[in-house]
Amino acid sequence: MARNTAISFVTNTSRTGIPLSIGDVCKRAFLGRPMITDQLQHQRLSKPVALGVLSPDAISSTAYGSEQVMIELLPAAGLAAFALLLPITGVILLILVLVAASYRQVVMVYTRSGGSYVVARENFGPRVAQIAAASLLIDYVVTVAVQCAAGTVAVVSAVPVLGPYSLEITVLVVLVMCYANLRGLREAGFPFALPTYAFVAMVSLTIVTGIVREIFWGLPQYDPEHIAGAVPVHQGGGLVMGATILVLLRAFANGGSSLTGVEAISNTVNSFRKPEGLNARRVLTVMACILGFLLAGVAWLAHVTHATPYANGYPSMLSEIARAVFGNGIFGNVLYFLVQASTAAILFTGGNTSFNGFPALASFVAEDRFLPRQLTKRGHRLVFSNGIIVLAALSLVLLLVTGGSVNALVPFYAIGVFTGFSMTGYGMTKHHLTHRGPGWRRKLAINLSAGILSTIVVAIFAVAKFTEGAWLIVVVFPILVLALMRLNRQYRAEASALEMSRSDPPELARHARHRVFVFVDSVDLAEVEALRYGKGLHADDLTAVHFVIDATRCARLQERWEHFDHDTALRIIDCPDRQLTRAAHELVLHALDNHPGTKVTVLLPRRTYSPLLGRLLHDRTADKMAKVISRIPGASAQILPYDIKSRIAQAARAQRADIRSGEPLRISAEQPRNGNHPVPMPEPAQLVPAIPESDAS
């Protein structure tokens, strides 16, 4: 019985003498030394650390949620917008309660990573699950753009002189995040939890201080109608004149962005310490309570102070609220800057969470064969480098298209988020209908309500925000889902073509006859090595073939062939149209037709040169011919590389050694053998034959 033995090798480039490629050199210079697989660590998170590490995306949305509502309401409803803000926030909090209750069940049932994708896949199958996959992938991309853009707003609100450079700052932040994650940044320690706790502490202090001041002394109020640079304020009867149903729906849709990130904990349940599900549920509950308190508190302070969003995006409403609550004294300025610093920190941290979530989810979907396999590979520093680069590139494109405006990015945001909520709610509904565990009716009602309400929010976004950018997601989303399914069909077709029958063992007997063709275009060491390899195949017939493109060159080749006394027949085939792939195809077909049952193997010597100059100076004829031949049943093509660059370096080293030793120059090369007879070696001048333009490479 055969036994498979796995052997692990850790190569040392200096010991093996294999030179580093340009790509390897760049990776070492920018990313550091490569890490080996054994260094891959999976750190389990305690509840306090998990709350800080996994919650910034959700909790940080407090910084811009109420502001997005007011951006829609003020131009249409005037000062009545501040009265409408609280009931709209109340509806958003109701959705938060239902969604959080739904995900509390998810983390108890599905304790592996994947969140709504796993829920949809387990209950509806992998194809329907691609709706959840597409929504999550879009969400991760937009999260990077929105969070980083909002973080920049927090920075320029405190330092207005940086305002004109907002887009440049945001792009730089994304690039720094990409670089840090390519180096193997791990969001698993308490330092990554600090921004969350700092933000919660400072905004809570702002809310409590604001409540106390309003009760005992009264908070100052802004005058939105006379603030230079503020968004336009409708002049008129407010609710009657301007606040149409469509405006209310748009305001509600904008405010729905406050709930993004609620699903983050369900995506990484396996990161918790045991019992994973119970710990994840507790952290999720605490996160939802904190988010609800901050949303309600900030909305109430905005209602009381009449904090107003600005047309150019800064200063932010949260910045104005903090200024109104803490005042302009020394102590007030310190607290104000602490609020802004903590806001920027949690927003940037929230954006960085996508650099862990997107590559992991993309790898998960790629394992199911719905995304390219390259996304499953870990890179130089044991991270999913391809996924990180794709995420950064897409986020940068989105930022450049929208100019880094949070208001312009929000319509892209919540559609993906609430689609994921919907798939989770419906998936858990199917789960309870199937398993009918204890209390399943109550749980089913919660999940079904969350799914239906989330679907309504998606519809509101698609309709109310269609002309403000949501049309792009409405178009891109189904295209992305169809693309995922198309990739899966391609992978399944390839696997089906390669799969052997499970009932009938594969036929491994030798072919009745085996013919080998060696395509040659010059007489040199690469051709000699190819002939040597062909003889080792013990074929019934070995023939060297040259396709004539240049008659003068062909005559010179025949002369050299006879001079070196090859015992292998050289067959000359005219190729007047210079289509080498067509000539090779016809040769193989003719051999198969004339000799039924014969296996034909074509050997193509390929001279490999330096990576850069080789691509510029030489074509890839061998690859083209191999591609055509491999499509013929009963035929196969094999490329035999012969590295020229290493031979040049070897000859140069030998020449330098001869010069130092004072010996006459010599050619250092193993004497090739043709069968049992040595092939006469060319003279030194003949060892460098003219390399043809096609060079069979």
XYZ file of C-alpha atoms in Angstrom:
697
model
C 0.000 0.000 0.000
C 1.324 3.395 -0.971
C 1.820 5.851 1.846
C 1.890 9.617 1.447
C 4.480 11.460 3.489
C 4.330 15.214 3.979
C 7.701 16.930 4.293
C 8.028 20.583 5.195
C 10.883 22.574 3.680
C 11.972 26.011 4.808
C 14.168 27.286 2.026
C 17.144 29.543 2.473
C 17.770 31.558 -0.645
C 21.398 32.189 0.131
C 22.028 28.483 0.656
C 20.189 27.254 -2.446
C 21.624 29.969 -4.659
C 18.224 30.769 -6.164
C 18.116 34.542 -6.749
C 15.194 36.575 -5.459
C 12.804 37.902 -8.074
C 12.133 41.617 -8.363
C 8.760 41.060 -6.716
C 10.346 39.228 -3.772
C 12.890 41.997 -3.305
C 10.144 44.638 -3.271
C 8.042 42.641 -0.821
C 10.977 42.254 1.554
C 11.803 45.958 1.296
C 8.265 47.217 1.949
C 6.643 44.433 3.957
C 9.545 42.849 5.833
C 10.677 39.241 5.922
C 8.131 36.624 4.855
C 6.318 34.705 7.563
C 5.955 30.936 7.563
C 2.612 29.197 7.951
C 3.382 28.043 11.495
C 3.380 31.697 12.582
C -0.306 32.075 11.737
C -2.064 32.782 15.016
C -5.732 32.889 15.930
C -6.084 34.942 19.074
C -9.250 34.410 21.092
C -10.871 37.591 22.349
C -12.199 38.288 25.809
C -15.540 40.104 26.033
C -14.094 43.556 26.891
C -11.532 43.382 24.080
C -14.084 41.966 21.630
C -16.481 44.814 22.398
C -13.796 47.374 21.615
C -12.360 45.605 18.570
C -15.588 44.510 16.828
C -17.870 47.464 17.627
C -16.217 50.582 16.143
C -18.002 50.278 12.794
C -21.419 50.303 14.496
C -20.786 52.688 17.386
C -18.880 55.222 15.283
C -21.911 55.720 13.013
C -23.269 57.874 15.845
C -20.874 60.556 14.621
C -22.765 61.109 11.354
C -26.179 59.382 11.640
C -28.197 62.344 12.944
C -26.348 64.716 10.644
C -27.402 62.706 7.596
C -31.043 63.004 8.669
C -30.769 66.772 9.032
C -29.081 67.189 5.643
C -32.294 65.940 4.028
C -34.783 67.632 6.358
C -33.502 71.204 6.728
C -33.761 72.219 3.039
C -37.349 70.928 2.913
C -38.830 71.318 6.385
C -36.941 74.276 7.769
C -36.685 74.511 11.566
C -39.395 71.856 11.855
C -36.626 69.406 10.955
C -35.403 69.501 14.561
C -38.829 68.315 15.727
C -38.869 65.527 13.097
C -35.392 64.299 14.045
C -36.528 62.619 17.270
C -39.387 60.469 15.854
C -37.206 59.401 12.923
C -34.494 58.407 15.391
C -37.138 56.488 17.353
C -38.027 54.401 14.284
C -34.328 53.714 13.677
C -33.956 52.556 17.293
C -36.917 50.195 16.827
C -35.173 48.622 13.825
C -31.995 48.374 15.916
C -33.879 46.403 18.587
C -35.272 43.936 16.028
C -31.986 43.504 14.142
C -29.996 43.039 17.351
C -32.532 40.486 18.593
C -32.213 38.618 15.293
C -28.409 38.548 15.433
C -28.516 37.400 19.066
C -30.002 34.186 17.702
C -27.534 34.015 14.817
C -24.454 33.991 17.057
C -25.903 31.174 19.141
C -26.678 28.939 16.155
C -23.786 29.730 13.777
C -20.551 29.971 15.728
C -18.201 30.133 12.747
C -17.249 33.211 10.777
C -19.398 34.399 7.909
C -22.475 36.016 9.470
C -25.373 36.496 7.063
C -23.497 34.630 4.309
C -23.346 31.458 6.409
C -26.982 31.856 7.497
C -28.151 32.211 3.891
C -25.935 29.406 2.616
C -27.014 26.915 5.279
C -30.728 27.650 4.822
C -31.133 28.586 1.153
C -28.100 27.013 -0.515
C -24.892 28.512 -1.921
C -26.492 30.218 -4.921
C -29.053 32.238 -2.987
C -26.320 32.979 -0.446
C -24.540 35.037 -3.089
C -27.108 37.776 -2.478
C -25.766 38.003 1.068
C -22.190 37.714 -0.195
C -22.661 40.570 -2.654
C -24.288 42.762 -0.002
C -21.469 42.142 2.476
C -18.730 42.726 -0.087
C -20.317 46.023 -1.135
C -20.783 46.948 2.528
C -17.107 46.359 3.323
C -15.962 48.479 0.384
C -18.261 51.380 1.216
C -17.432 51.092 4.931
C -13.791 51.901 4.223
C -14.774 54.940 2.181
C -17.465 56.247 4.559
C -15.587 55.677 7.805
C -12.354 57.205 6.527
C -14.183 60.171 4.982
C -16.101 60.765 8.234
C -12.873 60.427 10.217
C -11.328 63.114 8.046
C -14.363 65.340 8.730
C -13.686 64.955 12.461
C -10.078 66.016 11.889
C -10.843 69.062 9.733
C -13.676 70.091 12.079
C -11.073 70.542 14.797
C -8.411 71.911 12.423
C -10.352 73.821 9.705
C -7.167 74.836 7.875
C -6.957 71.208 6.632
C -10.440 71.358 5.111
C -9.376 71.944 1.470
C -7.240 68.795 1.648
C -9.975 66.478 2.954
C -9.945 64.124 -0.031
C -6.147 63.876 -0.041
C -6.140 63.085 3.687
C -8.790 60.396 3.249
C -6.930 58.763 0.352
C -3.701 58.812 2.357
C -5.430 57.159 5.323
C -6.747 54.346 3.094
C -3.293 53.780 1.606
C -1.705 53.671 5.061
C -4.336 51.162 6.209
C -3.697 49.016 3.146
C 0.062 49.060 3.747
C -0.291 48.300 7.464
C -2.593 45.359 6.774
C -0.301 43.986 4.071
C 2.420 43.942 6.732
C 0.182 41.797 8.919
C -1.620 44.271 11.195
C -3.726 42.361 13.718
C -6.849 43.911 15.223
C -6.861 41.555 18.171
C -5.321 43.491 21.030
C -6.515 46.002 23.583
C -4.834 48.936 21.755
C -7.436 48.529 18.990
C -10.201 48.592 21.588
C -9.060 51.907 23.095
C -10.577 54.184 20.387
C -13.988 52.585 20.955
C -13.897 53.057 24.715
C -12.496 56.590 24.363
C -15.287 57.563 21.947
C -18.011 56.029 24.104
C -16.632 57.799 27.176
C -16.327 61.224 25.525
C -19.699 61.173 23.740
C -21.403 59.841 26.883
C -19.774 62.657 28.839
C -21.051 65.097 26.208
C -24.598 63.717 26.473
C -24.672 63.680 30.280
C -23.158 67.163 30.522
C -25.618 68.437 27.928
C -28.590 66.990 29.817
C -27.411 68.544 33.097
C -26.757 71.920 31.502
C -30.133 71.920 29.725
C -31.985 71.077 32.938
C -30.293 73.630 35.181
C -28.925 76.369 32.934
C -30.070 75.762 29.387
C -27.872 75.009 26.375
C -27.018 77.629 23.763
C -28.811 77.343 20.419
C -27.433 77.832 16.929
C -29.331 79.894 14.377
C -29.351 77.681 11.238
C -30.944 80.377 9.075
C -28.037 82.784 9.604
C -25.015 80.474 9.689
C -22.700 81.108 6.752
C -21.920 77.906 4.888
C -24.726 75.863 6.444
C -27.013 73.716 4.296
C -29.999 75.682 2.943
C -32.877 76.036 5.413
C -36.407 76.031 4.012
C -38.355 79.213 4.696
C -42.040 78.530 5.196
C -44.535 76.366 6.982
C -42.154 73.508 7.549
C -44.228 70.353 7.754
C -46.979 71.638 5.492
C -44.818 73.320 2.897
C -41.774 71.178 2.568
C -41.731 67.905 4.459
C -43.272 65.605 1.850
C -43.374 61.854 2.248
C -40.417 61.466 -0.104
C -38.315 63.847 1.994
C -39.186 61.941 5.166
C -38.253 58.677 3.480
C -34.951 60.130 2.331
C -34.202 61.406 5.813
C -35.074 58.029 7.317
C -32.932 56.246 4.724
C -29.972 58.486 5.563
C -30.486 57.850 9.259
C -30.482 54.111 8.598
C -26.733 54.381 8.050
C -26.505 54.564 11.859
C -27.127 50.807 12.025
C -24.224 49.752 9.848
C -21.805 47.440 11.589
C -24.378 45.730 13.821
C -23.584 42.476 11.991
C -19.817 42.685 12.614
C -19.888 40.455 15.709
C -21.783 37.691 13.880
C -19.067 37.694 11.200
C -16.354 36.689 13.700
C -18.031 34.556 16.364
C -15.176 32.060 16.216
C -12.813 34.767 17.514
C -14.433 34.724 20.959
C -13.312 32.656 23.890
C -15.461 29.663 24.786
C -18.424 29.496 24.980
C -18.231 31.482 21.739
C -21.953 31.890 21.085
C -22.846 32.993 24.605
C -19.978 35.474 24.803
C -20.797 36.872 21.361
C -24.443 37.326 22.328
C -23.525 39.241 25.479
C -21.115 41.518 23.608
C -23.720 42.088 20.881
C -26.305 43.084 23.484
C -23.947 45.543 25.165
C -22.957 47.013 21.801
C -26.599 47.500 20.774
C -27.376 49.201 24.102
C -24.401 51.561 23.752
C -25.316 52.343 20.148
C -28.933 53.041 21.077
C -27.946 55.325 23.956
C -25.484 57.312 21.851
C -27.892 57.639 18.904
C -30.705 58.881 21.128
C -28.403 61.193 23.089
C -26.800 62.830 20.058
C -30.194 63.236 18.354
C -31.643 64.902 21.466
C -28.664 67.270 21.775
C -29.008 68.162 18.083
C -32.700 68.833 18.701
C -31.943 71.090 21.680
C -28.916 72.990 20.310
C -30.125 73.212 16.686
C -26.682 72.034 15.539
C -26.614 72.449 11.768
C -24.755 70.505 9.045
C -22.569 72.485 6.652
C -22.713 72.332 2.867
C -19.012 71.461 2.524
C -19.255 68.732 5.189
C -17.394 70.401 8.037
C -17.506 71.240 10.869
C -19.655 68.231 11.730
C -22.829 68.397 13.812
C -21.156 66.377 16.561
C -18.394 68.970 16.603
C -20.957 71.760 17.004
C -22.760 69.848 19.759
C -19.501 69.343 21.664
C -18.666 73.024 21.294
C -22.124 74.050 22.556
C -21.991 71.659 25.518
C -18.422 72.338 26.701
C -18.070 76.000 25.739
C -14.930 77.881 24.700
C -12.967 77.974 27.956
C -9.652 76.221 28.462
C -11.300 73.179 30.034
C -14.034 73.235 27.382
C -11.487 73.389 24.553
C -9.613 70.404 25.976
C -12.798 68.341 26.170
C -13.821 69.476 22.678
C -10.544 68.338 21.141
C -10.753 65.053 23.059
C -14.185 64.446 21.534
C -12.870 65.172 18.044
C -9.740 63.062 18.529
C -11.716 60.079 19.831
C -14.222 60.482 16.980
C -11.496 60.468 14.336
C -9.796 57.488 16.014
C -12.914 55.292 16.160
C -13.946 56.191 12.610
C -10.545 55.306 11.186
C -10.496 52.131 13.293
C -13.977 51.283 12.021
C -12.732 51.678 8.458
C -9.785 49.436 9.179
C -12.059 46.597 10.374
C -13.058 46.043 6.734
C -9.453 45.151 5.918
C -9.954 42.084 8.095
C -13.569 41.373 7.179
C -13.482 41.756 3.396
C -10.464 39.495 2.690
C -11.772 36.822 5.084
C -15.244 36.840 3.529
C -13.818 36.916 -0.012
C -11.650 33.908 0.872
C -14.682 32.134 2.298
C -16.739 32.782 -0.851
C -13.779 31.807 -3.061
C -13.530 28.477 -1.241
C -17.117 27.883 -2.331
C -15.904 28.638 -5.873
C -17.885 31.846 -6.381
C -14.834 34.147 -6.481
C -11.359 33.686 -8.021
C -9.135 31.229 -6.152
C -6.414 33.867 -5.810
C -8.467 35.374 -2.973
C -7.949 32.236 -0.855
C -4.162 32.557 -0.823
C -2.255 34.061 2.060
C 0.554 36.344 1.050
C 3.981 37.414 2.210
C 2.871 38.165 5.782
C 0.192 35.462 6.128
C -2.644 37.837 5.261
C -5.041 37.630 2.323
C -2.993 40.151 0.353
C -5.067 39.977 -2.829
C -8.258 40.720 -0.916
C -6.636 43.658 0.891
C -5.399 45.180 -2.371
C -8.774 44.713 -4.088
C -10.590 46.342 -1.146
C -8.232 49.330 -1.077
C -8.467 49.824 -4.849
C -12.274 49.726 -4.917
C -12.533 52.058 -1.911
C -10.176 54.566 -3.508
C -12.181 54.524 -6.743
C -15.348 55.183 -4.755
C -13.723 58.047 -2.850
C -12.415 59.672 -6.027
C -15.778 59.357 -7.780
C -17.710 60.907 -4.874
C -15.043 63.420 -3.893
C -14.822 61.883 -0.421
C -18.229 63.286 0.591
C -19.945 61.327 3.373
C -23.346 62.516 2.142
C -22.605 61.228 -1.366
C -21.381 57.888 -0.016
C -24.299 57.113 2.308
C -26.688 55.956 -0.480
C -24.130 53.298 -1.404
C -23.848 52.290 2.222
C -27.084 51.128 3.738
C -28.478 49.157 0.771
C -25.786 46.522 1.192
C -26.109 46.570 4.972
C -29.872 46.150 5.098
C -29.826 43.510 2.372
C -27.580 41.502 4.684
C -30.016 42.116 7.540
C -32.872 40.866 5.338
C -31.046 37.676 4.325
C -30.213 36.983 7.969
C -33.818 37.485 9.083
C -35.235 35.242 6.354
C -32.507 32.648 6.828
C -33.166 32.394 10.559
C -36.910 32.205 9.825
C -36.233 29.183 7.608
C -34.015 27.706 10.335
C -36.753 27.923 12.968
C -39.374 26.505 10.604
C -37.078 23.556 9.902
C -35.793 22.750 13.395
C -38.612 24.040 15.622
C -36.590 24.243 18.809
C -37.751 25.651 22.170
C -39.543 28.996 21.746
C -39.281 28.788 17.975
C -42.507 30.729 17.318
C -41.310 33.775 19.248
C -37.892 33.606 17.601
C -39.483 33.175 14.168
C -41.618 36.279 14.721
C -38.552 38.328 15.665
C -36.502 37.211 12.685
C -39.324 37.506 10.189
C -40.118 41.030 11.442
C -36.448 42.006 11.175
C -36.257 40.580 7.652
C -39.410 42.314 6.428
C -38.515 45.648 8.017
C -34.992 45.508 6.570
C -36.405 44.735 3.132
C -38.661 47.782 3.424
C -35.627 49.911 4.272
C -33.806 48.565 1.190
C -36.818 49.477 -0.941
C -36.929 52.951 0.609
C -33.250 53.463 -0.183
C -33.633 52.197 -3.737
C -36.579 54.526 -4.437
C -35.935 57.594 -2.295
C -32.184 57.794 -2.948
C -32.223 56.477 -6.522
C -31.299 59.798 -8.106
C -28.690 60.545 -5.431
C -26.437 57.591 -6.237
C -28.441 54.560 -5.107
C -29.068 53.765 -8.788
C -25.466 52.605 -9.047
C -25.923 49.994 -6.317
C -29.294 48.996 -7.773
C -27.490 48.287 -11.055
C -24.226 46.899 -9.658
C -25.818 44.600 -7.078
C -27.606 42.188 -9.468
C -24.633 42.300 -11.850
C -22.335 41.283 -8.999
C -24.646 38.443 -7.959
C -24.824 37.181 -11.550
C -21.042 37.465 -11.884
C -20.539 35.359 -8.748
C -22.850 32.670 -10.123
C -21.154 32.803 -13.534
C -17.754 32.243 -11.925
C -19.166 29.295 -10.033
C -20.503 27.753 -13.245
C -17.069 28.100 -14.811
C -15.341 26.451 -11.843
C -17.889 23.628 -11.791
C -17.477 23.048 -15.520
C -13.696 22.866 -15.135
C -13.981 20.483 -12.189
C -16.418 18.292 -14.120
C -14.032 18.104 -17.075
C -11.151 17.057 -14.811
C -13.047 14.713 -12.510
C -12.468 10.987 -12.969
C -15.259 8.449 -12.671
C -15.762 7.209 -9.106
C -16.859 3.745 -10.300
C -14.372 2.960 -13.069
C -10.658 3.135 -12.207
C -8.577 5.300 -14.566
C -6.785 3.510 -17.389
C -3.041 3.875 -16.774
C -1.735 1.411 -19.386
C 0.816 2.622 -21.947
C -0.360 3.785 -25.345
C 0.036 1.333 -28.176
C 2.426 3.686 -29.923
C 4.081 6.894 -28.798
C 5.438 9.491 -31.207
C 7.480 12.453 -30.003
C 8.121 15.624 -31.988
C 10.788 18.088 -30.879
C 10.272 21.507 -32.425
C 13.650 23.112 -33.148
C 14.560 26.494 -34.534
C 18.311 26.491 -33.951
C 21.131 24.154 -32.954
C 22.088 25.058 -29.427
C 22.215 23.664 -25.915
C 18.479 24.199 -25.343
C 17.717 22.015 -28.349
C 20.209 19.369 -27.190
C 18.548 19.214 -23.764
C 15.149 18.812 -25.417
C 16.412 15.933 -27.557
C 17.980 14.292 -24.524
C 14.657 14.549 -22.690
C 12.796 13.153 -25.707
C 15.068 10.099 -25.836
C 14.336 9.506 -22.168
C 10.654 9.050 -23.009
C 11.499 5.831 -24.899
C 9.073 6.707 -27.679
C 8.525 4.534 -30.712
C 9.486 7.414 -32.930
C 11.448 10.597 -32.161
C 11.532 13.313 -34.819
C 12.925 16.815 -34.802
C 10.739 19.283 -36.698
C 11.617 22.672 -38.133
C 8.986 24.939 -39.665
C 10.439 26.938 -42.546
C 9.794 30.653 -42.374
C 13.141 31.786 -43.806
C 14.697 29.527 -46.489
C 18.222 30.877 -45.917
C 17.973 30.271 -42.199
C 16.587 26.765 -42.826
C 19.575 25.891 -45.018
C 21.958 27.110 -42.338
C 20.099 25.045 -39.725
C 20.346 21.878 -41.861
C 24.045 22.454 -42.345
C 24.646 22.822 -38.624
C 22.451 19.788 -37.902
C 24.621 17.614 -40.161
C 27.804 19.175 -38.770
C 26.955 18.104 -35.222
C 26.123 14.590 -36.394
C 22.658 14.212 -34.861
C 21.270 10.702 -35.165
C 17.733 12.111 -34.837
C 15.938 12.756 -38.096
C 15.221 16.384 -38.916
C 11.923 16.953 -40.693
C 11.510 20.170 -42.624
C 7.955 21.534 -43.014
C 7.256 24.564 -45.159
C 5.178 27.307 -43.512
C 4.571 29.912 -46.219
C 1.936 31.874 -44.254
C 4.244 32.011 -41.169
C 1.436 30.748 -38.927
C 3.416 28.397 -36.713
C 0.453 27.443 -34.535
C -1.542 26.359 -37.612
C 1.375 24.344 -38.977
C 1.916 22.610 -35.627
C -1.793 21.835 -35.354
C -1.892 20.258 -38.819
C 1.268 18.225 -38.166
C -0.173 16.641 -35.029
C -3.556 15.955 -36.632
C -1.856 14.334 -39.626
C 0.216 12.079 -37.335
C -2.876 10.994 -35.392
C -4.897 10.336 -38.546
C -2.142 8.243 -40.175
C -1.410 6.235 -37.024
C -4.630 5.497 -35.114
C -4.131 4.708 -31.427
C -0.895 6.674 -31.312
C -0.120 9.128 -28.544
C 1.648 12.257 -29.793
C 3.846 14.345 -27.510
C 5.326 17.637 -28.650
C 8.387 19.011 -26.845
C 9.003 22.736 -27.166
C 12.372 24.095 -25.995
C 11.854 27.514 -24.484
C 14.767 29.787 -23.822
C 13.983 31.790 -20.694
C 15.663 35.144 -20.247
C 15.634 37.874 -17.625
C 12.023 38.611 -16.573
C 11.913 42.188 -17.815
C 14.104 42.207 -20.921
C 12.988 38.710 -21.854
C 9.398 39.897 -22.199
C 10.475 42.842 -24.319
C 13.006 41.094 -26.563
C 11.397 37.683 -27.141
C 7.909 36.437 -27.898
C 6.086 33.463 -26.352
C 5.672 31.218 -29.362
C 6.080 28.018 -27.328
C 3.124 28.914 -25.119
C 0.935 29.687 -28.114
C 1.794 26.416 -29.843
C 1.349 24.392 -26.656
C -2.100 25.915 -26.129
C -3.255 24.849 -29.603
C -1.768 21.345 -29.448
C -3.180 20.589 -25.993
C -6.713 20.982 -27.365
C -6.243 17.975 -29.692
C -7.478 14.649 -28.218
C -4.605 12.175 -28.027
C -1.928 14.881 -28.077
C -0.046 16.750 -25.403
C 2.516 19.534 -25.416
C 5.326 20.032 -22.955
C 7.459 23.150 -22.643
C 11.073 22.564 -21.607
C 12.545 25.765 -20.144
C 16.247 26.453 -20.585
C 17.354 29.410 -18.482
C 19.694 31.685 -20.413
C 20.216 34.262 -17.673
C 21.709 31.745 -15.247
C 24.008 30.358 -17.980
C 25.244 33.872 -18.778
C 25.953 34.469 -15.085
C 27.686 31.092 -14.818
C 29.866 31.816 -17.858
C 30.751 35.246 -16.490
C 31.806 33.739 -13.142
C 33.918 31.119 -14.928
C 35.555 33.786 -17.088
C 36.438 35.896 -14.048
C 37.864 32.824 -12.325
C 39.990 31.998 -15.381
C 41.305 35.544 -15.550
C 42.268 35.452 -11.863
C 43.955 32.059 -12.238
C 45.752 33.040 -15.472
C 44.321 30.023 -17.345
C 43.057 30.326 -20.938
C 39.373 30.986 -21.354
C 37.193 27.887 -21.546
C 33.552 27.098 -21.939
C 32.027 25.550 -18.819
C 29.215 23.313 -19.969
C 28.345 19.682 -19.575
C 29.033 17.841 -22.807
C 25.646 16.748 -24.132
C 25.158 13.192 -25.197
C 22.954 11.925 -27.990
C 21.984 8.456 -26.838
C 25.202 6.665 -25.833
C 27.367 8.810 -28.099
C 28.721 12.224 -27.222
C 27.462 15.006 -29.438
C 30.434 16.923 -30.895
C 30.547 20.220 -29.063
C 30.552 23.401 -31.126
C 33.540 25.645 -31.114
C 33.301 28.555 -28.659
C 32.300 30.879 -31.461
C 29.545 28.476 -32.442
C 28.107 28.159 -28.940
C 26.211 31.404 -29.386
C 23.965 30.740 -32.371
C 21.759 33.437 -33.750
C 18.564 33.424 -31.704
C 15.619 33.462 -34.099
C 12.886 36.050 -33.849
C 10.351 33.367 -33.003
C 12.877 31.492 -30.765
C 10.168 28.934 -29.969
C 9.596 30.880 -26.770
